[in-house]
C-alpha atoms as one frame of an Amber mdcrd trajectory, in Angstrom:
protein
  -0.009  -0.080   0.247   1.778   3.082  -1.247  -0.183   5.897   0.608  -2.751
   6.359   3.371  -4.924   7.778   0.956  -4.941   4.455  -0.156  -5.730   3.153
   3.185  -8.951   5.318   3.442  -9.954   4.272   0.051  -9.794   0.611   1.247
 -10.740   0.616   4.872 -12.861   4.054   5.304 -15.906   2.338   4.990 -15.254
   0.128   8.057 -16.056   1.578  11.731 -13.526   1.628  14.462 -16.292  -0.969
  15.975 -15.690  -3.289  13.186 -12.274  -3.178  12.846 -10.060  -1.932  16.033
  -7.413   0.577  15.305  -4.548  -0.055  14.118  -1.063   1.333  12.903  -2.396
   2.539   9.798  -5.214   4.242  11.554  -2.133   5.611  13.600  -0.160   7.468
  10.350  -4.029   8.940   9.716  -4.021  10.587  13.500  -0.203  11.865  13.210
  -0.451  13.651  10.057  -3.797  15.079  10.639  -1.748  17.200  13.184   0.091
  18.797  10.304  -2.775  20.705   9.085  -3.468  24.132  10.099  -7.138  24.402
  11.944  -6.434  27.587  13.556  -9.892  28.804  14.530 -11.672  25.356  13.569
 -10.815  22.808  15.738 -11.598  24.209  19.613  -8.639  24.858  21.737  -8.113
  23.096  24.913 -11.160  23.661  27.213 -13.289  24.915  24.476 -14.895  22.155
  23.098 -15.033  19.904  20.149 -15.638  19.300  16.256 -16.081  16.295  14.278
 -13.608  15.540  11.620 -16.110  16.058   8.917 -17.037  19.367  10.049 -13.520
  20.561  10.544 -12.593  19.483   7.427 -15.886  21.156   5.539 -14.949  24.262
   6.866 -11.248  24.289   6.086 -11.981  23.181   2.499 -14.652  26.401   2.057
 -12.060  28.443   3.075  -8.907  27.279   1.232 -10.552  25.908  -2.022  -8.282
  23.312  -3.402  -5.163  24.646  -2.494  -4.546  23.840   0.895  -0.912  24.742
   0.654  -0.481  27.569   3.182  -2.642  25.381   5.612  -0.554  22.578   5.834
   2.403  22.902   8.131   5.218  20.441   6.590   6.098  19.105   3.557   3.589
  16.142   3.799   1.137  15.363   1.194  -2.347  16.342   2.727  -4.176  17.683
  -0.191  -8.467  18.601  -0.881  -8.838  15.310  -1.852  -7.664  13.619   0.874
  -9.417  15.706   3.617 -12.816  14.857   1.413 -11.973  11.084   1.599 -11.339
  11.667   5.520 -14.363  13.803   5.996 -16.546  11.236   4.577 -15.080   7.865
   5.842 -17.177   5.854   7.973 -14.009   5.501  10.066 -12.759   8.691  11.159
 -15.698  11.441   9.830 -17.444  11.155  13.247 -14.357  11.373  15.410 -14.307
  14.417  17.849 -11.140  16.912  17.392 -10.206  19.358  20.438  -7.574  20.739
  22.363  -5.748  22.269  19.258  -2.510  24.121  20.149  -0.276  26.079  17.467
   2.418  28.004  19.183   5.636  29.405  17.370   7.885  31.266  19.674  11.329
  32.545  18.005  13.007  33.862  21.138  12.189  30.637  23.010  12.890  28.458
  19.711   9.508  26.604  20.311   7.494  25.363  17.038   4.940  23.023  18.701
   1.299  21.470  17.201  -0.663  19.245  19.019  -4.579  18.112  18.958  -6.730
  15.218  20.145  -9.134  13.090  18.390 -11.740  11.250  20.405 -11.591   7.835
  17.672 -13.875   6.382  20.228 -16.411   7.318  23.253 -13.556   5.943  25.501
 -10.394   5.872  23.407  -9.025   9.314  22.262  -5.084  10.131  19.734  -3.108
  12.736  21.141  -1.369  13.383  17.977   1.905  15.689  18.279   2.678  17.723
  14.845   6.350  17.221  13.341   8.418  19.749  12.176   7.111  22.535   9.917
   8.605  24.945   7.540   9.733  27.195   9.600  13.233  28.372  10.290  12.338
  27.775  14.447  11.286  24.483  13.533  14.469  23.337  12.015  16.550  25.649
  14.683  14.532  23.185  17.239  15.208  19.946  15.331  19.240  20.377  15.818
  18.468  21.342  18.890  16.982  17.679  19.908  20.265  16.207  19.526  21.469
  17.940  22.929  18.815  19.307  25.068  15.606  18.997  26.162  13.324  21.665
  24.032  10.714  23.648  24.812   8.574  21.631  22.444   9.338  18.350  24.594
   8.031  20.537  27.501   5.332  21.621  25.843   4.240  17.983  24.928   4.948
  16.809  28.430   2.606  18.957  29.709  -0.253  18.622  26.737  -0.048  14.517
  27.554  -0.580  14.672  31.231  -3.603  17.323  31.017  -4.715  15.020  28.425
  -4.069  12.040  30.662  -6.054  13.711  33.771  -8.748  14.469  31.601  -8.966
  10.358  30.463  -9.194   9.672  33.929 -12.137  11.793  34.462 -13.880  10.462
  31.699 -12.663   6.858  32.241 -11.174   6.419  29.038  -7.820   5.930  27.665
  -5.018   7.055  25.198  -2.774   6.311  22.008  -0.423   8.589  21.528   1.747
   9.714  18.456   3.495  11.982  15.668   5.239  11.936  12.807   9.047  12.873
  12.575   9.652  14.955  15.280   6.292  14.871  16.469   7.352  10.923  16.997
   9.624  12.177  19.414   7.665  14.310  21.209   5.337  11.662  21.731   8.130
   9.493  23.241   9.520  12.254  25.640   6.017  13.104  26.579   4.822   9.367
  27.326   8.016   8.539  29.338   7.182  11.798  31.235   3.738  11.321  32.159
   3.459  11.364  36.424   3.605   7.437  37.317   0.079   8.053  38.675  -1.443
   8.689  35.027   0.724   6.307  33.184  -2.188   2.940  33.219  -3.885   5.861
  30.608  -1.775   5.028  27.960  -2.713   2.190  25.779   0.612   2.679  23.002
   2.751   5.413  21.650   3.970   5.580  17.776   7.080   7.264  16.958   6.555
   7.138  13.333  10.344   8.014  11.741  10.414   9.709  14.798  14.663  10.786
  16.001  15.284   9.265  19.339  15.942  10.916  22.811
């Protein structure tokens, strides 16, 4: 299988109740963090929106040119978002707790969102490197120090785990590239009393720590 577009075409008609969450679903969720949902997906504590509705609003805003709304060199186009929105597997999932921070003074580039893939299971998705110089600078810093993005990721996941405890739910965690590193760092940084909320962690082509 060449691309997650093909996976959506092949298995998008099957709900997660029919076929459990798998590694390919993890890739779909990790790539979603690269999309700029500013003003569409609610920020922490401000509610939620379905994948179908978030994609519809973004496509209405962007038309067929998603280039300004994809924070990486990943292949995310309008056809992919339409397939995602119309899929039985992901269209009804809720997105919330969207965060997008860039601060050159602190060499910080951080993005994350949470996807409720079922009533008792959420996927915390960390964004990888975007196209900014800040993001690339932070990539180099990963090799010799704890970065601001790693600290942000640890706090974000700890908050998500506390919310999961309150809801009686559990978490998957993942990301691509630097997002995979953030997922790993955040997972090992979760307070011990919250670690049972994490069911699996994916670092998709992410650098080690």
